[in-house]
PDB file of C-alpha atoms in Angstrom:
ATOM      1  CA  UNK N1271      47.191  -1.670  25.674  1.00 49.00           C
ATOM      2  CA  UNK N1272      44.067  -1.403  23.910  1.00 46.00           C
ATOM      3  CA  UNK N1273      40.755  -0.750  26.075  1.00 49.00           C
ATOM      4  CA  UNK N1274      38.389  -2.118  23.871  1.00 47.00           C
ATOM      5  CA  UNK N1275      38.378  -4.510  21.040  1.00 46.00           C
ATOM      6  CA  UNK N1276      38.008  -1.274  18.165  1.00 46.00           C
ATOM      7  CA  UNK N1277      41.066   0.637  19.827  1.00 47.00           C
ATOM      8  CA  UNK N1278      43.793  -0.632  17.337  1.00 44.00           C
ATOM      9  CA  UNK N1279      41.613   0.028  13.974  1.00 39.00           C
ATOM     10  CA  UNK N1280      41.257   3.552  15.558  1.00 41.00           C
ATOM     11  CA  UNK N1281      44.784   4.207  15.125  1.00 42.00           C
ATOM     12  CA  UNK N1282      44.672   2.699  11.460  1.00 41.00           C
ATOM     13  CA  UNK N1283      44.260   5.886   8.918  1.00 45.00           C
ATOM     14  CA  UNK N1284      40.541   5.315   7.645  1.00 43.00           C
ATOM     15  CA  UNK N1285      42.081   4.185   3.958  1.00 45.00           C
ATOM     16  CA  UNK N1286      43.190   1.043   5.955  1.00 49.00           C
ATOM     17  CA  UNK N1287      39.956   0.236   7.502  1.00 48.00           C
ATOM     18  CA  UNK N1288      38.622  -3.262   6.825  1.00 52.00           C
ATOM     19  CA  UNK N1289      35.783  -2.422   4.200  1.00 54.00           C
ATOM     20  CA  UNK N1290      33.352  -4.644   5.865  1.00 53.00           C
ATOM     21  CA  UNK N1291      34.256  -3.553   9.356  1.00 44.00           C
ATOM     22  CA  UNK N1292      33.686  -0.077   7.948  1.00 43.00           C
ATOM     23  CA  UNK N1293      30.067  -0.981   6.424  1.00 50.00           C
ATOM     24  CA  UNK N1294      29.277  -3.020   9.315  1.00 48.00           C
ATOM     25  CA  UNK N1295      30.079   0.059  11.709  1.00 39.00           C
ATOM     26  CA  UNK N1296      27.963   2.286   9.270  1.00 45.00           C
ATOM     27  CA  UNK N1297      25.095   0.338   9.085  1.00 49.00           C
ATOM     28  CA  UNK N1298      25.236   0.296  13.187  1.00 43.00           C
ATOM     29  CA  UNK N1299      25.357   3.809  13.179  1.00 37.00           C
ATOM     30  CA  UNK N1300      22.515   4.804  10.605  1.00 48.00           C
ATOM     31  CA  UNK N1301      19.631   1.941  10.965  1.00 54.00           C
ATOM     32  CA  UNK N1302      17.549   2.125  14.174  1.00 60.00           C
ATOM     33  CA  UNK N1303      16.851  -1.211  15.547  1.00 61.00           C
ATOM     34  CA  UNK N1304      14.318  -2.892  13.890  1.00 62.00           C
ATOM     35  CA  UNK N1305      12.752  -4.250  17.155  1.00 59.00           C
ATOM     36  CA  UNK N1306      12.376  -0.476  18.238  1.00 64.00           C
ATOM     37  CA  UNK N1307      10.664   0.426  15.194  1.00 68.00           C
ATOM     38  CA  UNK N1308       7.820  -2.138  14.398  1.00 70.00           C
ATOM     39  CA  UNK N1309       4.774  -1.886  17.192  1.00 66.00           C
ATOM     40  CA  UNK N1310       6.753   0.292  19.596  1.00 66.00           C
ATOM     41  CA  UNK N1311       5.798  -0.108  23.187  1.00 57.00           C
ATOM     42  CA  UNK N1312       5.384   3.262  25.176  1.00 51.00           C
ATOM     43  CA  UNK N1313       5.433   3.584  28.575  1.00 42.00           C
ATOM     44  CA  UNK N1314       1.595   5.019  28.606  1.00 46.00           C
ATOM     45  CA  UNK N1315       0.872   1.968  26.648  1.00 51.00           C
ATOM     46  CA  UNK N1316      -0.731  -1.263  28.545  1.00 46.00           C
ATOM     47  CA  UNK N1317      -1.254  -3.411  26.008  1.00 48.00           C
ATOM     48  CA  UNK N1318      -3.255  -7.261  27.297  1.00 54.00           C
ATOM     49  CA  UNK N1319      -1.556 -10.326  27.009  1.00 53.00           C
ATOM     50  CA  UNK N1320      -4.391 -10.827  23.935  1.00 53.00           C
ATOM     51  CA  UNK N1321      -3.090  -7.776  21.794  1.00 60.00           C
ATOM     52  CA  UNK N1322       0.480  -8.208  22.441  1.00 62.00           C
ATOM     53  CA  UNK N1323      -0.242 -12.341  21.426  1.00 62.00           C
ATOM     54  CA  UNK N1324      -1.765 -10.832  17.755  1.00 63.00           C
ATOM     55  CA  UNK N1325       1.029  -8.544  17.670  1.00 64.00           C
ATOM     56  CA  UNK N1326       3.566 -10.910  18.036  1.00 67.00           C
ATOM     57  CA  UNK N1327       1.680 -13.460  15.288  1.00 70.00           C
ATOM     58  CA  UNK N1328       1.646 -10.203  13.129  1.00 71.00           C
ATOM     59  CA  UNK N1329       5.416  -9.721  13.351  1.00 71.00           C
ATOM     60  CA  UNK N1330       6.131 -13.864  12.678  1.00 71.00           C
ATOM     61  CA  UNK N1331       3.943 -12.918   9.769  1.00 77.00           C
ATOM     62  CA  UNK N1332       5.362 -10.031   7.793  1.00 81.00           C
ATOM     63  CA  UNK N1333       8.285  -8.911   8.994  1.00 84.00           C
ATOM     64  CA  UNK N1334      10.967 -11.000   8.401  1.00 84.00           C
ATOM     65  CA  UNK N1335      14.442  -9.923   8.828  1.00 86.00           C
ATOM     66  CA  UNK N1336      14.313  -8.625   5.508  1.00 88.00           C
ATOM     67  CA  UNK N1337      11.796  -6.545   5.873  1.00 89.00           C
ATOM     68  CA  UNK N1338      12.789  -5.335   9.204  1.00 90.00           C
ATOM     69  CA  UNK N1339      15.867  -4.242   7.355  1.00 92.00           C
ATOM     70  CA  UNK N1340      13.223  -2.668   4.393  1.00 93.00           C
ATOM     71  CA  UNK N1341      11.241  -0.943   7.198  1.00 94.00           C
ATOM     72  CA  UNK N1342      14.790   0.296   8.909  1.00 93.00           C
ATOM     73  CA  UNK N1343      15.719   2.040   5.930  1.00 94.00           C
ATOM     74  CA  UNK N1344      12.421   3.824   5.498  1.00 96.00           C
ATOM     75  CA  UNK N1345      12.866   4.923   8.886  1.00 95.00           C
ATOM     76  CA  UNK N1346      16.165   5.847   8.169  1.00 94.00           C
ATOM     77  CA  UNK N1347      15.122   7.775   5.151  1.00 94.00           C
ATOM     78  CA  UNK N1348      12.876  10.122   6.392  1.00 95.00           C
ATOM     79  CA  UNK N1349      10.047   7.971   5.371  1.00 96.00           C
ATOM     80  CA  UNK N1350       8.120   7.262   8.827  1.00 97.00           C
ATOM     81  CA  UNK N1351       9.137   7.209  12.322  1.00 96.00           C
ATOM     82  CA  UNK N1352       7.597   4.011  13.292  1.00 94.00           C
ATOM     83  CA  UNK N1353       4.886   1.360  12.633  1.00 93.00           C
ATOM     84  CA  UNK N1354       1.823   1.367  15.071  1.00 91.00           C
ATOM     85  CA  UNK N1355      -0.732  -1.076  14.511  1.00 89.00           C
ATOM     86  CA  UNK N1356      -2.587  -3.304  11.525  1.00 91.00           C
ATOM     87  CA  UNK N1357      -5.506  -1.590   9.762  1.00 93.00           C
ATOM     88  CA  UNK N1358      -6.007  -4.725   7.508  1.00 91.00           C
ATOM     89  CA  UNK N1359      -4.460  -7.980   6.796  1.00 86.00           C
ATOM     90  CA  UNK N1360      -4.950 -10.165   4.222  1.00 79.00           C
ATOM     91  CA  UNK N1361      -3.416 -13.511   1.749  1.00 74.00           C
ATOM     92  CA  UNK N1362      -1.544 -11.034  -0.733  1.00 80.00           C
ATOM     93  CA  UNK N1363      -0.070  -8.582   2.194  1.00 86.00           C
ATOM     94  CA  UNK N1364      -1.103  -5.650   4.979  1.00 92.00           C
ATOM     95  CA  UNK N1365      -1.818  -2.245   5.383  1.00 96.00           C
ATOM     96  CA  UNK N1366      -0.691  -0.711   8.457  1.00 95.00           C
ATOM     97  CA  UNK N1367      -0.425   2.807  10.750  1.00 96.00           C
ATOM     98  CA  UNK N1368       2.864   4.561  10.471  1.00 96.00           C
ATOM     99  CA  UNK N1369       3.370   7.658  12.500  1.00 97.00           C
ATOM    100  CA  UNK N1370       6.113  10.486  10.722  1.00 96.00           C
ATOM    101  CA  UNK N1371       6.153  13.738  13.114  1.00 96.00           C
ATOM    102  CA  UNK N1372       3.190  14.862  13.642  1.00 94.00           C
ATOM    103  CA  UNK N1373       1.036  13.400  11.230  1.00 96.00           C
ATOM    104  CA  UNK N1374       0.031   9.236  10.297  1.00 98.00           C
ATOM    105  CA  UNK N1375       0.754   7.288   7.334  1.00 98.00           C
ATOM    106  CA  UNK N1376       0.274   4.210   5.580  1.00 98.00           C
ATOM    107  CA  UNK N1377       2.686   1.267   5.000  1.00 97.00           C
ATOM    108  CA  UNK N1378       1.275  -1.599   2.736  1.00 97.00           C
ATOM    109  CA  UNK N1379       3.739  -4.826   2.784  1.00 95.00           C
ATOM    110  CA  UNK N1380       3.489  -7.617   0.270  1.00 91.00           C
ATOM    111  CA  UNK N1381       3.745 -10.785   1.338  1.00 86.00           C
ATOM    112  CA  UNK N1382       7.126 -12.211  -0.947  1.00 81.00           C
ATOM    113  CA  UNK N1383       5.093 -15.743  -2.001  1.00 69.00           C
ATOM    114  CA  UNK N1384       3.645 -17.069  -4.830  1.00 61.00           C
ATOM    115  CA  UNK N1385       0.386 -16.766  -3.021  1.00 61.00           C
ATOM    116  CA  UNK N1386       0.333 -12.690  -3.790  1.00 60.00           C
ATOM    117  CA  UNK N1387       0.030 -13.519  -7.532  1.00 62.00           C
ATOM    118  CA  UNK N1388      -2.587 -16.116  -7.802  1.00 65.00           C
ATOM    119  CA  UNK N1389      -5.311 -14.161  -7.696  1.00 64.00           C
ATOM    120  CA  UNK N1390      -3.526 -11.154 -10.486  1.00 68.00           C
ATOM    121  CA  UNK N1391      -4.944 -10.705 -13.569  1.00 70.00           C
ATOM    122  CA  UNK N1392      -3.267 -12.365 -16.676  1.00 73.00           C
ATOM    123  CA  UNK N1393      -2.588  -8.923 -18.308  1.00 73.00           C
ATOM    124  CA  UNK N1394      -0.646  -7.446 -14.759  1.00 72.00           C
ATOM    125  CA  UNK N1395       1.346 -11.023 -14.666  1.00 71.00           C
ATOM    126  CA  UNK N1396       2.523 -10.175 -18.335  1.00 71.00           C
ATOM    127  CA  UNK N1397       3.592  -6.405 -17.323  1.00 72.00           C
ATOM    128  CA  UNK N1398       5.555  -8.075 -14.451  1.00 69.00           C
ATOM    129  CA  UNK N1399       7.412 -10.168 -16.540  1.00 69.00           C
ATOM    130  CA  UNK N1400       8.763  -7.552 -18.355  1.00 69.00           C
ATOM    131  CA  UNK N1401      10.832  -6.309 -15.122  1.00 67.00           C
ATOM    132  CA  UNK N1402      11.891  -9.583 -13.558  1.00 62.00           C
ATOM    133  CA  UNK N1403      12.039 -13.320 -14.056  1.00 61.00           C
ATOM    134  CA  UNK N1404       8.240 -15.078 -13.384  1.00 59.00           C
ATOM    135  CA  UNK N1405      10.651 -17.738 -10.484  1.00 65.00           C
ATOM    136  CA  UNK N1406      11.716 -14.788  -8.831  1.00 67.00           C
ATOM    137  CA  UNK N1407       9.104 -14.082  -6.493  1.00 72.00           C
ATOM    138  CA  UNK N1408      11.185 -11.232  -4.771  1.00 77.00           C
ATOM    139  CA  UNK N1409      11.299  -9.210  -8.022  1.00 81.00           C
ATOM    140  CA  UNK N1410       8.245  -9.568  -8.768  1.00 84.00           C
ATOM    141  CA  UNK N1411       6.706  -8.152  -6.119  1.00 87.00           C
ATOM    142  CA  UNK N1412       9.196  -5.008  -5.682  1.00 90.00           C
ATOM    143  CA  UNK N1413       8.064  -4.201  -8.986  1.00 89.00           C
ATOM    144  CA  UNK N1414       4.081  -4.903  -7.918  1.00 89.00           C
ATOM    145  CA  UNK N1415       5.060  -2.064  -5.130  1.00 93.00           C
ATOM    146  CA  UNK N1416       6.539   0.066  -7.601  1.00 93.00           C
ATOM    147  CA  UNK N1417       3.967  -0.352  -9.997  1.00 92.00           C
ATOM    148  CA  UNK N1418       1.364   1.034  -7.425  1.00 95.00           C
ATOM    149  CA  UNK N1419       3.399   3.628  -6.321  1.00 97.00           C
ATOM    150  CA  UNK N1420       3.635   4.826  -9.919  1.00 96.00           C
ATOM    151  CA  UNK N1421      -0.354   4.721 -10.097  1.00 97.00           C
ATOM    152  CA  UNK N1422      -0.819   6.514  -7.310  1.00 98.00           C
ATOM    153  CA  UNK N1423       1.114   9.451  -8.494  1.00 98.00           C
ATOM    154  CA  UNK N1424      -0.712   9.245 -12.238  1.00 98.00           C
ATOM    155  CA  UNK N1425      -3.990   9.316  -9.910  1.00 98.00           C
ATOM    156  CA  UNK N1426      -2.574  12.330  -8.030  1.00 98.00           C
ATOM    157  CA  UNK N1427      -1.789  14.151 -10.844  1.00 98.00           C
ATOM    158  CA  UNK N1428      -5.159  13.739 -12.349  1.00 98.00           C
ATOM    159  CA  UNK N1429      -7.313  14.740  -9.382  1.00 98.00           C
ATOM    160  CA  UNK N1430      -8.527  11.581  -8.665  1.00 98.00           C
ATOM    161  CA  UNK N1431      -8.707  10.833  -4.630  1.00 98.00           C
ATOM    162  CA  UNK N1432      -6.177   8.235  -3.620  1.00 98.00           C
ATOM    163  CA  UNK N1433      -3.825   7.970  -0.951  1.00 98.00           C
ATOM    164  CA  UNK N1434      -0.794  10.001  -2.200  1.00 98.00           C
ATOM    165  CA  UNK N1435       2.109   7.881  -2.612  1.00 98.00           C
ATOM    166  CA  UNK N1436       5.463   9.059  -0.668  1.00 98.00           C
ATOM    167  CA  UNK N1437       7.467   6.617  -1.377  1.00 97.00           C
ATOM    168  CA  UNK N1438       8.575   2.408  -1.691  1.00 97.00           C
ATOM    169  CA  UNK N1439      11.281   0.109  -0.975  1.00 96.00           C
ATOM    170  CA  UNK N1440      11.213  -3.254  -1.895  1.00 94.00           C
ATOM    171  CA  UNK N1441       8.086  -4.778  -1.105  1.00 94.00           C
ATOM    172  CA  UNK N1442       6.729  -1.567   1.488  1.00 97.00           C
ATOM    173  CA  UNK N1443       4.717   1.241  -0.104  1.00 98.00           C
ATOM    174  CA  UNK N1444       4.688   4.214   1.877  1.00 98.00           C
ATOM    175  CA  UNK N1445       0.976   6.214   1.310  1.00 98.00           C
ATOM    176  CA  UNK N1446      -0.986   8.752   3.051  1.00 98.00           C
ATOM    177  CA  UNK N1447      -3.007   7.596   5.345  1.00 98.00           C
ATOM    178  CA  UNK N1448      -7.048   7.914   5.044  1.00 98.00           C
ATOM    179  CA  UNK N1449      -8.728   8.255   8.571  1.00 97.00           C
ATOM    180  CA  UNK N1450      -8.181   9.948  12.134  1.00 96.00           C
ATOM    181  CA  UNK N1451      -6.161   9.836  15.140  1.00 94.00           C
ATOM    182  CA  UNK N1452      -8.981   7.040  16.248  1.00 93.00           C
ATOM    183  CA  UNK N1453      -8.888   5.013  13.102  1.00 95.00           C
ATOM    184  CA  UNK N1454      -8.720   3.983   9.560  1.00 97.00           C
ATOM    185  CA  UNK N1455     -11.651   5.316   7.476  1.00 98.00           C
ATOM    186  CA  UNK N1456     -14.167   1.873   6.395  1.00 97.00           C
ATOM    187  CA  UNK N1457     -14.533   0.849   3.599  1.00 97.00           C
ATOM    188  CA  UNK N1458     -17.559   1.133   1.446  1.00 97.00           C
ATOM    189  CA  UNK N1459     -18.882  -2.349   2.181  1.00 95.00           C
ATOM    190  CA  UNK N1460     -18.797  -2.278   6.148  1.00 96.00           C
ATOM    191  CA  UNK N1461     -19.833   1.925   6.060  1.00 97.00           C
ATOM    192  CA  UNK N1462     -23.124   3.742   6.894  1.00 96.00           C
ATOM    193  CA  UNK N1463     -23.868   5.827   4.240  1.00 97.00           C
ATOM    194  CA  UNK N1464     -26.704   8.268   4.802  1.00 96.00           C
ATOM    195  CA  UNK N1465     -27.123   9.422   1.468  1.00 97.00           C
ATOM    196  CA  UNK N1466     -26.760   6.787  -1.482  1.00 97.00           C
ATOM    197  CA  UNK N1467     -27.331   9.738  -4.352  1.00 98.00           C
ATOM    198  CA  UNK N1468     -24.402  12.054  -2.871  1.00 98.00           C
ATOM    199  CA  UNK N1469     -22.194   8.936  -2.958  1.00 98.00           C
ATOM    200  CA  UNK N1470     -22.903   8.110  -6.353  1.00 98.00           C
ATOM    201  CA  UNK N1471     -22.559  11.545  -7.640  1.00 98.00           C
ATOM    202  CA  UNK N1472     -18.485  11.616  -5.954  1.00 98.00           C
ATOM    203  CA  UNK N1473     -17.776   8.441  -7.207  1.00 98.00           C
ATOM    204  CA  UNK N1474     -18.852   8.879 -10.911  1.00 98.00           C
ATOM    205  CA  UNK N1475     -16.633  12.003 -10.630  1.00 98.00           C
ATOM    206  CA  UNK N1476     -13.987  10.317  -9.318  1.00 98.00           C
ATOM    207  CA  UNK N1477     -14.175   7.305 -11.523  1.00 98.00           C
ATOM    208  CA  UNK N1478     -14.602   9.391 -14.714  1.00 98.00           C
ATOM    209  CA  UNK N1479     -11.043  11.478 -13.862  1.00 98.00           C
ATOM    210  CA  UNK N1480      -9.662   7.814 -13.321  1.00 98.00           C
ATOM    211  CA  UNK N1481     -10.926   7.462 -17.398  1.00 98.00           C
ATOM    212  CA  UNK N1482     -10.854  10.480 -18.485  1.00 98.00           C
ATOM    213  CA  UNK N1483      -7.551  12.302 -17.138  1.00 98.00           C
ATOM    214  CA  UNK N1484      -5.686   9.719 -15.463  1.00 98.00           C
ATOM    215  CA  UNK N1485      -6.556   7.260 -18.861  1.00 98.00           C
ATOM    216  CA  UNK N1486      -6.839   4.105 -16.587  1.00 98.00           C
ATOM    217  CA  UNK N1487      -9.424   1.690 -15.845  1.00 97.00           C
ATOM    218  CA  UNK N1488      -9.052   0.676 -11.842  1.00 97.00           C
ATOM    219  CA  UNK N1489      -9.519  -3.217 -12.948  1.00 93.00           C
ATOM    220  CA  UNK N1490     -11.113  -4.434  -9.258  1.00 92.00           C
ATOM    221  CA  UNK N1491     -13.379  -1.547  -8.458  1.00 95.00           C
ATOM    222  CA  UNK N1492     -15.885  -2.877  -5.613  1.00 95.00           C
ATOM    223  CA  UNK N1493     -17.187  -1.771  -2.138  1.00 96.00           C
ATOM    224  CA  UNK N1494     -14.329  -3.414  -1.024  1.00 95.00           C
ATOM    225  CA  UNK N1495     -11.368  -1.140  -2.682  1.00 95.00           C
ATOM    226  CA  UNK N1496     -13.304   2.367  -1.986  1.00 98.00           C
ATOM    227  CA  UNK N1497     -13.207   4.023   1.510  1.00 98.00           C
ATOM    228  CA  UNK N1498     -15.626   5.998   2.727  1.00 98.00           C
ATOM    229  CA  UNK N1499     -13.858   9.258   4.234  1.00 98.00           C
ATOM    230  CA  UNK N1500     -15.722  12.524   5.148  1.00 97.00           C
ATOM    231  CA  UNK N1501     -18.619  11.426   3.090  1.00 96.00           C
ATOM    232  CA  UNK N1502     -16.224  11.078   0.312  1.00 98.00           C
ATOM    233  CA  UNK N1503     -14.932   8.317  -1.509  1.00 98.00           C
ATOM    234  CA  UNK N1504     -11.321   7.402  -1.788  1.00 98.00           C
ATOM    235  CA  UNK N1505     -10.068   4.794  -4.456  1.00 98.00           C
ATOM    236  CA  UNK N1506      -7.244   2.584  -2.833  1.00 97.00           C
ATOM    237  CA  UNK N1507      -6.056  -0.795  -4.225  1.00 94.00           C
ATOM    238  CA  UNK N1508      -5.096   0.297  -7.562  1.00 95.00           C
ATOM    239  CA  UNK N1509      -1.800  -1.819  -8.281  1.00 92.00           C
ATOM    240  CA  UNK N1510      -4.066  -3.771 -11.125  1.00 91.00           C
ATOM    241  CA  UNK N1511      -5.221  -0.721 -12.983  1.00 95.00           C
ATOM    242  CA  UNK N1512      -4.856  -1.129 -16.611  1.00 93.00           C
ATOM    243  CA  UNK N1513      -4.962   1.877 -19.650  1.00 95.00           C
ATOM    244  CA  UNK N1514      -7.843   2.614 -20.879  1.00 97.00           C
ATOM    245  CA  UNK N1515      -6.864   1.182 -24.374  1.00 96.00           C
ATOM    246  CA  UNK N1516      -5.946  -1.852 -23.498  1.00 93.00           C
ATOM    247  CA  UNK N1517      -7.883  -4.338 -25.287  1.00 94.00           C
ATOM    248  CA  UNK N1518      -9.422  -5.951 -21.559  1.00 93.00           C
ATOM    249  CA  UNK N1519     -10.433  -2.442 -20.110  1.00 96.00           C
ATOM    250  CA  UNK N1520     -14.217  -2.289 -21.589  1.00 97.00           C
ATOM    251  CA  UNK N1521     -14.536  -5.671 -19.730  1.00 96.00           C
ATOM    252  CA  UNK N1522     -13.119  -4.883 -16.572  1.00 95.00           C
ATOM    253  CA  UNK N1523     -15.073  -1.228 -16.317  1.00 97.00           C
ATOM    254  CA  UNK N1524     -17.921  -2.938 -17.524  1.00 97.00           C
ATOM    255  CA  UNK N1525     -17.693  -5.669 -14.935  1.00 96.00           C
ATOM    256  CA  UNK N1526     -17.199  -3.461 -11.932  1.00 95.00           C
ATOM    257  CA  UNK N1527     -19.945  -1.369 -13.107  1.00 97.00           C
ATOM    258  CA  UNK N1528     -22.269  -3.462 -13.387  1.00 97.00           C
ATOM    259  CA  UNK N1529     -21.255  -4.599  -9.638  1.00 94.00           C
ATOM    260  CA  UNK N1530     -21.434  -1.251  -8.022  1.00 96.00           C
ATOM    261  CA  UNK N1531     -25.438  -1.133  -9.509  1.00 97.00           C
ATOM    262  CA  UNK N1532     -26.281  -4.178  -7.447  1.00 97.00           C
ATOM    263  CA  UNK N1533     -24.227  -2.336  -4.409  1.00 97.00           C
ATOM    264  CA  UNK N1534     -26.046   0.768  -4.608  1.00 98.00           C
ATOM    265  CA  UNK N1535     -29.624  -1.402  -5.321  1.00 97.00           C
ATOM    266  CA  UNK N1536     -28.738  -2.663  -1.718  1.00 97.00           C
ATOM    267  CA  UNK N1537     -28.955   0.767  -0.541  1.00 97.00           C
ATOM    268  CA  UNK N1538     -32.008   1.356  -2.004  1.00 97.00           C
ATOM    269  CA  UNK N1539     -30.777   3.686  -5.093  1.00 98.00           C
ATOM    270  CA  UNK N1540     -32.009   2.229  -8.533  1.00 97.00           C
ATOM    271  CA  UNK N1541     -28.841   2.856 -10.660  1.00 97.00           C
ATOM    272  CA  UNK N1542     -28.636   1.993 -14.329  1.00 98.00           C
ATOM    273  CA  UNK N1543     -25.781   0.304 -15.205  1.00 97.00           C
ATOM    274  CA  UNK N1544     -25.455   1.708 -19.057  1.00 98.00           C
ATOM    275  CA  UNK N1545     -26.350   5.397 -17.774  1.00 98.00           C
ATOM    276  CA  UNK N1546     -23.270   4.859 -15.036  1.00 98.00           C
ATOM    277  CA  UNK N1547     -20.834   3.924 -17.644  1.00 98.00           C
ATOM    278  CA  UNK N1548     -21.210   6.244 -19.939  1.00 98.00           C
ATOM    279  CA  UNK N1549     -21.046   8.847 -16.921  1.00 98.00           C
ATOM    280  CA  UNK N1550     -17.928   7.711 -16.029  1.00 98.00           C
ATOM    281  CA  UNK N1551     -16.546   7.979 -19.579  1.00 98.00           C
ATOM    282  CA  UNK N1552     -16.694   4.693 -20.716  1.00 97.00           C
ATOM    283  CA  UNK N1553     -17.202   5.074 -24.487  1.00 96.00           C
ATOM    284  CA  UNK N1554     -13.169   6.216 -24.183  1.00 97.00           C
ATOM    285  CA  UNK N1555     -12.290   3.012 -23.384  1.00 97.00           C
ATOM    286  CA  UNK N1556     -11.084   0.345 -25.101  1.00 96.00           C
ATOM    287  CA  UNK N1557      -8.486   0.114 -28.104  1.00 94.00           C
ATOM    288  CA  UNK N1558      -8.164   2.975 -30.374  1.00 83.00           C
ATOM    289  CA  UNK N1559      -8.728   2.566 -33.740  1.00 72.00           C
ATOM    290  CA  UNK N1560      -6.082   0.813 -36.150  1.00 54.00           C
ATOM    291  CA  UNK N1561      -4.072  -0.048 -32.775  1.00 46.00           C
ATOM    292  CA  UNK N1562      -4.641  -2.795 -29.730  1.00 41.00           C
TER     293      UNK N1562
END
């Protein structure tokens, strides 16, 4: 007599096991539970009845079944070990601490709504149709992730700072993380910075390797999309990034340019915005000739 409900497929040779019994049984085995893996609770952890109420309107928020299932896998893949807190929210998606070994990381998730594309650029809307259907919302923002994912490694290779990319799965980007064991490094619009000139200096060298070796244009470069690490700057946000021939670019650099002057004029640094563009490369952008 059997002793538990699994004893007679036991005796079954494994050729005869129900298929979905056997996938079922495999998933059980190789997925930690998603509720273990999203904001896990430690026993040296005393979180208030206020944290663990955001925490819970976090989890309603983004993680869906489906992307409990998404974030499962990454565990499951080597990926990260678990997800630890929100460093920003926002309308199109949120960035949050991941902890693999020793060591933190990043895990952006898109929101899958119609509200993440909105605010895109006509030219990124056109690249995503290319790879999936403009009603399929889903698609289209797996191949947003992957589309960042693939800039971050182009920005990697070129030397620009960026959070390195380690890897995606349908709408979660996995990416180093940019701060310390107490936080998330600022931004450039809510940071102190001590010396305007120094900051300038690092970010027309990292914008020019942007132009210059990784051939893009960033497309939304503000205060906002630049964090301030080890008096450093790091470029993050790049999903929009167009090349650097693309009929548009001399627009957008121009544009963002022109912003960062008034930024750094609010610091007190008097920053032309024709001498910063041509720093940063900017007579290489734009369409070469006889092309578009």
């Amino acid at each position: 007599m059997p002793t538990s409900p699994h004893d007679h497929l036991r005796r079954l040779p494994s050729s005869r096991l129900p298929q979905s019994y056997v996938r079922r049984l495999a998933h059980a085995i190789l997925m930690p539970r998603p509720e273990d893996v999203v904001f896990p609770r430690h026993r040296e952890r005393f979180e208030d009845r206020r944290r663990e109420s955001h925490q819970r309107k976090l989890l309603d928020e983004f993680f869906d079944h489906a992307t409990l299932l998404a974030v499962s896998r990454l565990v499951s893949h080597g990926q990260i070990d678990s997800i630890d807190f929100p460093i920003s929210t926002g309308k199109e998606g949120g960035v949050f601490r991941a902890t693999k070994g020793e060591e933190f990381r990043a895990v952006k998730i898109y929101r899958i709504s119609n509200t993440t594309f909105r605010h895109l650029p006509a030219y990124a809307l056109e690249q995503l149709r290319r790879e999936a259907s403009v009603r399929n919302f889903g698609g289209l923002i797996y191949a947003w992730t992957r589309r960042e994912h693939t800039i971050l490694g182009r920005l990697k290779e070129a030397g620009v700072r960026a959070p390195i990319p380690y890897g995606h799965y349908r709408n979660l980007l996995v990416m180093e993380f940019i701060g310390t064991a107490e936080g998330a490094a600022p931004r450039l619009n809510t940071a102190f910075i001590e010396r305007p000139e120094a900051l300038y200096e690092d970010l027309v060298v990292q914008v020019g390797r942007m132009v210059r070796d990784a051939k893009l244009v960033h497309g939304d470069l503000s205060p906002y999309n630049v964090l301030w690490f080890e008096e450093r700057v790091v470029l993050i946000d790049v999903a929009q990034a167009v090349a650097r021939e693309h009929p548009g670019a001399p627009a957008l650099l121009q544009r963002d340019i022109v912003n960062f002057a008034k930024y750094f004029g609010r610091l007190g640094l008097d920053v032309d915005p024709a001498d910063f563009l041509k720093a940063v490369g900017g007579d290489l952008v734009g369409p070469k000739d006889g092309g578009s």
